Amino acid sequence: MSKPIVEAREIHKHFGHLHVLKGVDLEVAERELVFVIGPSGSGKSTLLRCLNRLEEPSSGSVVVDGIDMLDPRTDINHARQRIGMVFQSFNLYPHMTALGNVTLALRKVAGKSRGEADVLGMAALERVGLADRAGHTPGQLSGGQQQRVAIARAIALEPRVMLFDEPTSALDPELVGSVLEVMRDLRQSGMTMIVVSHEMGFARNAADRVVFMDDGLIVEQGPPAAIFENPTQERTRAFIGQIQRH
Amino acid sequence: MSTWDRFVETFFNAKVMVKYLPDILSGMVVTIELAVLIVLSGLFAGLVLALLRALAIRPLNWLIIFVVDLFRSLPPLVIIVLIYFGLPAAGVSPSGFVSTWLSLAFVLMAFSEEIFWAGITSIPKGQWEASRSTGLSFGQTLINVVLPQALRLTIPPLTNRTIAITKGTALGTVVAVAEILGQASSAVSNSYNPSPLMMGAAAYLVLFLPVVVAARWIETKFAWKR
Ligand SMILES: Nc1ncnc2c1ncn2[C@@H]1O[C@H](COP(=O)(O)OP(=O)(O)OP(=O)(O)O)[C@@H](O)[C@H]1O
Ligand SMILES: [Mg+2]
């Protein structure tokens, strides 16, 4: 295993009285795909959001690609370019075209000229198979296409790590495949990925490791086959049994 | 003389109207000047306050909310009179024109701040998060992502409020501003004939009716479709 590119140590997160993360340790190696599962409210989204500091951990440390994310001296806006994030609800900018969505950060953060940004943006849209929709606004795209534009927006910045928070949960079943295909492509190209999702089929054939979270802690982790077929923890077994009945 | 003739003679007296037309026209110029100044400075100040409020600095926000609520509560005429008759006691003597401009600009600032603020807060959190996660700063996100969407939402209520407040320029008469109503009423007392008032009303229609019609059009055009 190569050196870890994400190192989260002893992450605690409180929302007022609510103790949501209770000391989570997560190491992710370069080019690894880690799949995170767990019941609703177990803290999966909060953990992802602590990794790029959309959420401020109450304590612990997060180092991504050698950058201490919680150090106040860290230029967080610079650091975030290396960590792509994809949301359940796409969160595309509705007042911009697909290309506008993809190029905004290239121009404003990466300092590219409009011409350079357009070239890189088109290349990113090409990778998700939507170069022909560059001029469409989000309202003119299907859910699956919107999510692929959102992925293009993140990969255009050439991140070292990609975080996915239930990328297909808001999609009609027939649109899920196209998004998973793009994710599989990304994986093939060697992208390090942390994926929160319920797509167990994808986990089985694409994940290097499955992490099961419950009640703010990582309960168990291992290769997909081990977690799905032979979980050692009772809580994991109960959860796997539950989702497989659906 | 028939009743009809007497009516026309009284309210649409051609001689009087011709004589005072230049006064009414110059009143229109003053009203336009006032209106443009009020709209530009009032909306600009309102937007600046809303942007400052987005910084979420507690004491600053309390101050902004206090100022905004103050100017939303006071009748505009009271503010005009306070500035015109009150400020000289403090050593500054603004003209009637300046008093009217400042008062209505403050009122428009207050109402437009609330409208801009409502627009900004109505933008889903996910828009902020998506933008921040790609490395845009707070300010860059506000300017490039949130504000363009918020402004679109605010255009219809803002247009209506702006028209309502701008019509208040007529209050300037009280502090001797020679705008339309001021010109018309002094023409009435000089000519002992109410025809100039009819001209004044017509002048307001000429100025504001196109704006009201445009507002109706803007309202349908900018209705938010997602
Ligand atoms: N900003 C917040 N303020 C208060 N409580 C929050 C906030 N964000 C999350 N929580 C709470 O933290 C807990 C964990 O939330 P989180 O979204 O991380 O769970 P999750 O595992 O992603 O669940 P799901 O599968 O439903 O998405 C929940 O109880 C949630 O209500
Ligand atoms: Mg979640």
Coordinates of C-alpha atoms and ligand atoms in Angstrom, one line a residue:
Chain A
M1 CA 0.0 0.0 0.0
S2 CA 1.4 3.4 -1.0
K3 CA 1.5 6.3 1.4
P4 CA -1.8 7.7 2.6
I5 CA -3.1 10.7 0.8
V6 CA -5.9 11.3 3.4
E7 CA -5.2 10.9 7.1
A8 CA -8.0 11.8 9.5
R9 CA -7.2 11.2 13.2
E10 CA -9.5 11.1 16.1
I11 CA -12.2 13.3 14.5
H12 CA -14.9 14.5 16.8
K13 CA -17.8 16.6 15.8
H14 CA -20.4 18.1 18.0
F15 CA -23.5 20.0 16.9
G16 CA -24.5 21.7 20.1
H17 CA -25.3 18.8 22.4
L18 CA -25.3 16.3 19.5
H19 CA -22.1 14.2 19.4
V20 CA -22.1 13.2 15.7
L21 CA -18.5 11.9 15.2
K22 CA -17.0 10.2 18.2
G23 CA -13.3 9.7 17.3
V24 CA -13.1 8.6 13.6
D25 CA -9.7 7.5 12.2
L26 CA -9.6 7.2 8.4
E27 CA -6.6 6.6 6.2
V28 CA -6.9 6.5 2.5
A29 CA -4.1 5.4 0.2
E30 CA -3.3 7.0 -3.1
R31 CA -5.5 5.5 -5.9
E32 CA -7.7 3.7 -3.4
L33 CA -11.5 3.7 -3.6
V34 CA -13.0 3.6 -0.1
F35 CA -16.7 3.0 0.1
V36 CA -18.6 4.3 3.2
I37 CA -21.9 2.8 4.3
G38 CA -24.0 3.1 7.4
P39 CA -27.4 3.9 8.6
S40 CA -29.0 7.3 8.2
G41 CA -27.6 9.8 10.8
S42 CA -24.5 7.7 11.5
G43 CA -22.3 10.7 10.4
K44 CA -21.1 9.7 6.9
S45 CA -21.8 13.1 5.4
T46 CA -20.4 14.9 8.3
L47 CA -17.2 12.9 8.1
L48 CA -16.8 13.7 4.3
R49 CA -17.5 17.4 5.0
C50 CA -14.8 17.4 7.8
L51 CA -12.2 16.2 5.2
N52 CA -12.5 19.4 3.2
R53 CA -13.5 21.5 6.2
L54 CA -17.0 22.4 4.9
E55 CA -17.6 21.3 8.5
E56 CA -15.2 22.4 11.2
P57 CA -14.2 19.3 13.3
S58 CA -14.5 19.9 17.0
S59 CA -11.2 18.1 17.5
G60 CA -8.8 15.8 15.7
S61 CA -6.6 16.3 12.7
V62 CA -7.1 16.1 8.9
V63 CA -4.1 15.9 6.5
V64 CA -4.8 15.7 2.8
D65 CA -2.0 15.4 0.3
G66 CA 0.4 16.6 3.0
I67 CA -1.6 19.7 3.8
D68 CA -2.8 20.1 7.4
M69 CA -6.4 21.1 6.7
L70 CA -7.1 22.4 10.2
D71 CA -4.1 24.6 10.6
P72 CA -5.3 28.2 10.6
R73 CA -2.3 29.1 8.5
T74 CA -3.4 26.8 5.7
D75 CA -4.9 28.6 2.7
I76 CA -8.1 26.6 2.8
N77 CA -9.3 27.9 -0.6
H78 CA -6.1 26.7 -2.2
A79 CA -6.3 23.3 -0.4
R80 CA -9.9 22.7 -1.4
Q81 CA -8.9 22.7 -5.1
R82 CA -7.2 19.4 -4.5
I83 CA -10.3 17.9 -3.0
G84 CA -13.2 17.5 -5.3
M85 CA -16.7 17.1 -3.9
V86 CA -19.9 15.8 -5.4
F87 CA -23.2 16.3 -3.7
Q88 CA -26.4 14.3 -3.6
S89 CA -28.4 17.3 -4.9
F90 CA -25.8 18.2 -7.6
N91 CA -25.8 21.9 -6.6
L92 CA -25.0 23.2 -10.0
Y93 CA -25.3 26.9 -10.4
P94 CA -28.6 27.4 -12.2
H95 CA -27.7 30.8 -13.7
M96 CA -24.7 29.4 -15.6
T97 CA -24.3 27.0 -18.5
A98 CA -22.6 23.6 -18.0
L99 CA -19.4 25.1 -19.2
G100 CA -19.8 28.1 -16.9
N101 CA -20.3 25.8 -13.9
V102 CA -17.1 23.9 -14.8
T103 CA -14.9 26.9 -15.5
L104 CA -15.9 29.2 -12.6
A105 CA -13.3 27.9 -10.2
L106 CA -10.7 27.5 -12.9
R107 CA -11.0 31.2 -13.6
K108 CA -11.5 32.5 -10.1
V109 CA -9.3 30.2 -8.0
A110 CA -6.8 28.5 -10.4
G111 CA -6.2 31.9 -12.1
K112 CA -6.8 30.7 -15.7
S113 CA -7.8 33.1 -18.4
R114 CA -11.3 32.6 -19.9
G115 CA -9.7 30.9 -23.0
E116 CA -7.6 28.5 -21.0
A117 CA -10.5 27.7 -18.6
D118 CA -12.8 27.0 -21.6
V119 CA -10.3 24.5 -23.0
L120 CA -9.9 22.7 -19.7
G121 CA -13.6 22.9 -19.0
M122 CA -14.5 21.3 -22.4
A123 CA -11.9 18.6 -21.7
A124 CA -13.6 17.9 -18.3
L125 CA -17.1 17.8 -20.0
E126 CA -15.7 15.5 -22.6
R127 CA -14.5 13.1 -19.9
V128 CA -18.1 12.8 -18.5
G129 CA -19.5 12.5 -22.0
L130 CA -21.3 15.9 -22.1
A131 CA -19.2 18.1 -24.4
D132 CA -22.2 18.5 -26.6
R133 CA -24.2 20.0 -23.7
A134 CA -21.6 22.7 -22.8
G135 CA -24.0 25.5 -23.6
H136 CA -27.0 24.1 -21.7
T137 CA -28.1 25.4 -18.3
P138 CA -28.8 22.9 -15.5
G139 CA -32.5 23.3 -16.0
Q140 CA -32.1 21.9 -19.5
L141 CA -30.3 18.8 -18.4
S142 CA -31.5 15.5 -16.9
G143 CA -30.6 14.6 -13.3
G144 CA -27.9 12.2 -14.5
Q145 CA -26.4 14.8 -16.8
Q146 CA -26.5 17.4 -14.1
Q147 CA -24.6 15.1 -11.7
R148 CA -22.0 14.4 -14.5
V149 CA -21.5 18.1 -15.0
A150 CA -21.0 18.4 -11.2
I151 CA -18.3 15.7 -11.5
A152 CA -16.7 17.6 -14.4
R153 CA -16.8 20.8 -12.3
A154 CA -14.7 18.9 -9.6
I155 CA -12.3 17.0 -11.8
A156 CA -11.5 20.1 -14.0
L157 CA -9.4 21.4 -11.1
E158 CA -7.4 18.1 -11.2
P159 CA -8.0 17.2 -7.6
R160 CA -5.9 14.6 -5.8
V161 CA -9.0 13.2 -4.0
M162 CA -12.6 13.0 -4.8
L163 CA -15.4 12.9 -2.2
F164 CA -18.8 11.6 -3.3
D165 CA -21.8 12.1 -0.9
E166 CA -24.6 9.8 -2.2
P167 CA -24.0 10.9 -5.8
T168 CA -26.9 8.8 -7.2
S169 CA -29.5 8.9 -4.4
A170 CA -31.4 11.7 -6.0
L171 CA -31.5 10.1 -9.5
D172 CA -34.2 8.1 -11.2
P173 CA -33.0 4.5 -11.4
E174 CA -32.5 4.6 -15.1
L175 CA -30.1 7.5 -14.8
V176 CA -27.9 6.0 -12.1
G177 CA -25.9 3.9 -14.5
S178 CA -24.4 6.8 -16.5
V179 CA -23.1 8.4 -13.3
L180 CA -21.6 5.2 -12.0
E181 CA -20.0 4.7 -15.3
V182 CA -18.2 8.0 -15.0
M183 CA -17.1 7.1 -11.5
R184 CA -15.8 3.8 -12.7
D185 CA -13.8 5.7 -15.4
L186 CA -12.4 8.0 -12.8
R187 CA -11.3 5.1 -10.7
Q188 CA -9.7 3.5 -13.7
S189 CA -7.6 6.6 -14.3
G190 CA -6.3 6.2 -10.7
M191 CA -8.3 8.8 -8.9
T192 CA -8.4 8.4 -5.1
M193 CA -12.0 8.3 -4.1
I194 CA -14.1 8.3 -1.0
V195 CA -17.7 7.4 -1.8
V196 CA -20.7 7.4 0.5
S197 CA -23.4 5.5 -1.3
H198 CA -26.0 2.8 -1.2
E199 CA -25.0 1.3 -4.6
M200 CA -23.8 -2.0 -3.3
G201 CA -23.2 -3.5 -6.7
F202 CA -20.8 -0.7 -7.5
A203 CA -19.1 -1.3 -4.1
R204 CA -18.6 -4.9 -4.8
N205 CA -16.8 -4.5 -8.1
A206 CA -15.1 -1.1 -7.8
A207 CA -14.3 -0.6 -4.1
D208 CA -10.9 -1.5 -2.6
R209 CA -12.3 -1.2 0.9
V210 CA -15.7 -0.8 2.5
V211 CA -16.1 1.2 5.8
F212 CA -19.1 0.6 7.9
M213 CA -20.1 3.5 10.2
D214 CA -22.6 3.5 12.9
D215 CA -23.4 6.1 15.6
G216 CA -20.4 8.3 14.8
L217 CA -17.8 5.6 14.7
I218 CA -16.2 3.2 12.2
V219 CA -17.5 -0.1 13.4
E220 CA -15.8 -2.3 10.8
Q221 CA -13.9 -2.1 7.6
G222 CA -12.3 -4.5 5.0
P223 CA -12.5 -5.7 1.4
P224 CA -16.0 -5.6 0.0
A225 CA -16.4 -9.4 0.0
A226 CA -15.4 -9.7 3.6
I227 CA -17.8 -6.9 4.8
F228 CA -20.7 -8.1 2.7
E229 CA -20.3 -11.8 3.1
N230 CA -18.7 -12.3 6.5
P231 CA -19.1 -9.2 8.7
T232 CA -17.6 -9.8 12.1
Q233 CA -19.7 -7.2 14.0
E234 CA -23.3 -7.7 14.9
R235 CA -24.3 -4.2 13.9
T236 CA -22.7 -4.6 10.5
R237 CA -24.5 -7.9 9.9
A238 CA -27.8 -6.3 10.9
F239 CA -27.2 -3.3 8.5
I240 CA -26.1 -5.5 5.6
G241 CA -29.0 -7.8 6.1
Q242 CA -31.4 -4.9 6.1
I243 CA -30.1 -3.3 2.8
Q244 CA -29.9 -6.6 1.0
R245 CA -33.6 -7.3 1.7
H246 CA -34.4 -4.2 -0.3
Chain B
M1 CA -72.0 79.6 -19.9
S2 CA -72.9 76.0 -19.6
T3 CA -71.8 73.8 -16.7
W4 CA -69.4 72.0 -19.0
D5 CA -67.8 75.2 -20.2
R6 CA -67.4 76.3 -16.6
F7 CA -65.8 73.0 -15.8
V8 CA -63.3 73.2 -18.6
E9 CA -62.7 76.9 -17.8
T10 CA -61.9 75.9 -14.2
F11 CA -59.8 72.8 -14.6
F12 CA -58.5 72.9 -18.1
N13 CA -58.1 76.6 -18.6
A14 CA -56.0 76.9 -21.8
K15 CA -54.6 80.4 -21.0
V16 CA -53.5 79.3 -17.6
M17 CA -52.1 76.1 -18.8
V18 CA -50.0 77.7 -21.5
K19 CA -48.7 80.3 -19.1
Y20 CA -47.6 77.8 -16.5
L21 CA -46.4 74.9 -18.8
P22 CA -42.8 76.0 -18.5
D23 CA -43.0 75.8 -14.7
I24 CA -44.5 72.4 -14.7
L25 CA -41.8 71.2 -17.2
S26 CA -39.1 72.5 -14.9
G27 CA -40.8 70.8 -12.0
M28 CA -40.6 67.5 -14.0
V29 CA -36.9 68.0 -14.5
V30 CA -36.5 68.5 -10.7
T31 CA -38.7 65.4 -10.0
I32 CA -36.6 63.3 -12.5
E33 CA -33.3 64.5 -10.9
L34 CA -34.6 63.7 -7.4
A35 CA -35.9 60.3 -8.5
V36 CA -32.7 59.2 -10.2
L37 CA -30.6 60.3 -7.3
I38 CA -32.9 58.5 -4.8
V39 CA -33.0 55.3 -6.8
L40 CA -29.3 55.1 -7.5
S41 CA -28.1 56.0 -4.0
G42 CA -30.9 54.1 -2.2
L43 CA -30.5 50.8 -4.0
F44 CA -26.7 51.1 -3.8
A45 CA -26.7 51.7 -0.1
G46 CA -29.3 48.9 0.4
L47 CA -27.2 46.4 -1.5
V48 CA -24.1 47.4 0.4
L49 CA -25.9 46.9 3.7
A50 CA -27.2 43.5 2.7
L51 CA -23.7 42.4 1.6
L52 CA -22.3 43.7 5.0
R53 CA -25.0 41.8 6.7
A54 CA -23.9 38.6 4.9
L55 CA -20.6 38.8 6.7
A56 CA -22.5 37.8 9.8
I57 CA -20.7 40.1 12.2
R58 CA -23.1 40.2 15.2
P59 CA -22.8 43.8 16.5
L60 CA -22.7 45.1 12.9
N61 CA -25.8 43.2 12.0
W62 CA -27.6 44.5 15.1
L63 CA -26.7 48.0 13.9
I64 CA -27.9 47.4 10.4
I65 CA -31.2 45.9 11.5
F66 CA -31.7 48.8 13.9
V67 CA -31.1 51.4 11.1
V68 CA -33.2 49.5 8.6
D69 CA -36.2 49.1 11.0
L70 CA -35.9 52.8 12.0
F71 CA -36.3 54.0 8.4
R72 CA -39.0 51.4 7.7
S73 CA -41.0 52.7 10.7
L74 CA -40.8 56.4 10.3
P75 CA -43.2 58.1 7.8
P76 CA -41.0 59.6 5.0
L77 CA -42.5 63.0 5.6
V78 CA -41.4 62.9 9.2
I79 CA -37.8 62.1 8.1
I80 CA -37.8 65.0 5.6
V81 CA -39.1 67.5 8.2
L82 CA -36.5 66.2 10.7
I83 CA -33.6 66.6 8.3
Y84 CA -34.8 70.0 6.9
F85 CA -35.8 71.7 10.2
G86 CA -33.8 69.6 12.7
L87 CA -30.3 69.5 11.2
P88 CA -29.8 73.3 11.1
A89 CA -29.9 73.1 14.9
A90 CA -26.8 70.9 14.6
G91 CA -25.1 73.4 12.4
V92 CA -25.8 71.9 8.9
S93 CA -28.6 73.4 6.8
P94 CA -29.4 71.0 3.9
S95 CA -31.6 72.4 1.1
G96 CA -35.1 71.1 0.6
F97 CA -33.9 69.2 -2.4
V98 CA -31.1 67.5 -0.4
S99 CA -33.4 66.8 2.6
T100 CA -35.9 65.1 0.3
W101 CA -33.2 63.2 -1.6
L102 CA -31.5 61.9 1.6
S103 CA -34.8 61.0 3.4
L104 CA -36.2 59.0 0.5
A105 CA -32.8 57.4 -0.2
F106 CA -32.6 56.3 3.4
V107 CA -36.1 54.8 3.2
L108 CA -35.3 53.0 -0.1
M109 CA -32.0 51.8 1.4
A110 CA -33.9 50.3 4.3
F111 CA -36.6 48.5 2.3
S112 CA -34.2 47.4 -0.4
E113 CA -31.8 46.0 2.1
E114 CA -34.5 43.8 3.4
I115 CA -35.4 42.7 -0.1
F116 CA -31.8 42.0 -1.1
W117 CA -31.2 40.2 2.2
A118 CA -34.3 38.0 1.7
G119 CA -32.9 37.2 -1.8
I120 CA -29.5 36.3 -0.5
T121 CA -30.8 34.0 2.3
S122 CA -33.2 32.3 0.0
I123 CA -30.3 30.8 -2.0
P124 CA -29.9 27.1 -0.9
K125 CA -26.9 26.3 1.3
G126 CA -25.8 23.8 -1.3
Q127 CA -24.9 26.6 -3.7
W128 CA -22.5 28.0 -1.1
E129 CA -21.1 24.6 -0.4
A130 CA -20.5 23.6 -4.0
S131 CA -18.7 26.9 -4.6
R132 CA -16.6 26.8 -1.5
S133 CA -15.7 23.2 -2.1
T134 CA -14.1 24.2 -5.4
G135 CA -12.0 26.8 -3.5
L136 CA -13.9 30.0 -4.1
S137 CA -13.7 32.4 -1.1
F138 CA -16.7 33.7 0.8
G139 CA -16.6 36.9 -1.2
Q140 CA -16.2 35.2 -4.6
T141 CA -19.1 32.9 -3.8
L142 CA -21.3 35.8 -2.8
I143 CA -20.5 37.8 -5.9
N144 CA -20.3 35.1 -8.5
V145 CA -22.8 32.4 -7.3
V146 CA -25.2 33.8 -4.8
L147 CA -25.8 37.4 -5.8
P148 CA -26.7 36.8 -9.5
Q149 CA -29.4 34.3 -8.4
A150 CA -30.5 36.5 -5.5
L151 CA -30.8 39.7 -7.6
R152 CA -33.0 37.9 -10.1
L153 CA -35.4 36.9 -7.3
T154 CA -35.4 40.5 -5.9
I155 CA -36.2 42.3 -9.1
P156 CA -40.1 42.2 -8.9
P157 CA -40.5 43.3 -5.3
L158 CA -37.7 45.8 -5.7
T159 CA -39.3 47.4 -8.7
N160 CA -42.6 47.8 -6.9
R161 CA -41.0 49.2 -3.7
T162 CA -38.8 51.6 -5.7
I163 CA -41.7 53.0 -7.6
A164 CA -43.7 53.5 -4.3
I165 CA -40.9 55.3 -2.6
T166 CA -39.9 57.4 -5.7
K167 CA -43.4 58.8 -5.9
G168 CA -42.7 60.3 -2.5
T169 CA -40.7 63.0 -4.2
A170 CA -44.0 64.9 -4.1
L171 CA -43.4 65.3 -0.4
G172 CA -40.6 67.7 -1.3
T173 CA -43.3 70.4 -1.7
V174 CA -43.4 70.7 2.1
V175 CA -39.8 71.8 2.2
A176 CA -40.1 74.1 -0.8
V177 CA -38.6 71.9 -3.5
A178 CA -39.7 73.1 -6.9
E179 CA -40.7 69.6 -8.2
I180 CA -43.9 69.0 -10.0
L181 CA -46.4 69.3 -7.2
G182 CA -44.5 72.4 -5.8
Q183 CA -44.6 74.1 -9.2
A184 CA -48.3 73.2 -9.7
S185 CA -49.5 74.5 -6.3
S186 CA -47.6 77.8 -6.6
A187 CA -49.1 78.2 -10.0
V188 CA -52.5 77.5 -8.5
S189 CA -52.1 80.3 -5.9
N190 CA -50.7 82.7 -8.5
S191 CA -53.5 82.1 -11.1
Y192 CA -56.4 81.5 -8.7
N193 CA -57.2 78.5 -11.0
P194 CA -56.7 74.8 -10.3
S195 CA -55.7 73.9 -13.9
P196 CA -52.0 73.6 -13.1
L197 CA -52.9 70.8 -10.7
M198 CA -54.4 68.9 -13.5
M199 CA -51.2 69.5 -15.5
G200 CA -49.2 68.3 -12.4
A201 CA -51.2 65.1 -12.3
A202 CA -50.7 64.6 -16.0
A203 CA -46.9 65.1 -15.5
Y204 CA -46.8 62.4 -12.8
L205 CA -48.6 60.1 -15.2
V206 CA -46.2 60.8 -18.0
L207 CA -43.3 60.0 -15.7
F208 CA -44.6 57.1 -13.7
L209 CA -47.1 55.3 -15.9
P210 CA -44.4 54.0 -18.3
V211 CA -42.3 52.8 -15.3
V212 CA -45.3 51.0 -13.8
V213 CA -46.0 49.3 -17.1
A214 CA -42.3 48.4 -17.4
A215 CA -42.5 47.0 -13.9
R216 CA -45.4 44.7 -14.9
W217 CA -43.4 43.4 -17.8
I218 CA -40.3 42.9 -15.7
E219 CA -42.3 41.0 -13.1
T220 CA -43.5 38.4 -15.7
K221 CA -40.1 38.3 -17.4
F222 CA -38.1 37.6 -14.2
A223 CA -40.6 35.2 -12.6
W224 CA -38.1 32.5 -11.5
K225 CA -38.3 29.3 -13.5
R226 CA -36.0 26.5 -12.5
Ligands
LIG1 N1 -25.5 21.4 10.5 C1 -26.0 20.5 11.4 N2 -26.5 20.9 12.5 C2 -27.1 20.1 13.5 N3 -27.1 18.8 13.3 C3 -26.5 18.3 12.2 C4 -26.0 19.1 11.2 N4 -25.5 18.3 10.2 C5 -25.8 17.0 10.6 N5 -26.4 17.0 11.8 C6 -26.8 15.8 12.5 O1 -25.7 14.9 12.6 C7 -26.1 13.6 12.5 C8 -25.3 12.9 11.4 O2 -25.6 13.5 10.1 P1 -25.0 13.1 8.8 O3 -25.6 13.9 7.7 O4 -23.5 13.1 8.9 O5 -25.5 11.6 8.7 P2 -25.4 10.6 7.4 O6 -24.8 9.4 7.9 O7 -24.8 11.3 6.3 O8 -27.0 10.3 7.2 P3 -27.8 10.1 5.8 O9 -27.5 8.7 5.4 O10 -29.2 10.3 6.2 O11 -27.3 11.1 4.9 C9 -27.6 13.6 12.2 O12 -28.2 13.3 13.4 C10 -27.9 15.0 11.8 O13 -29.1 15.4 12.1
MG2 MG -25.6 12.0 4.4

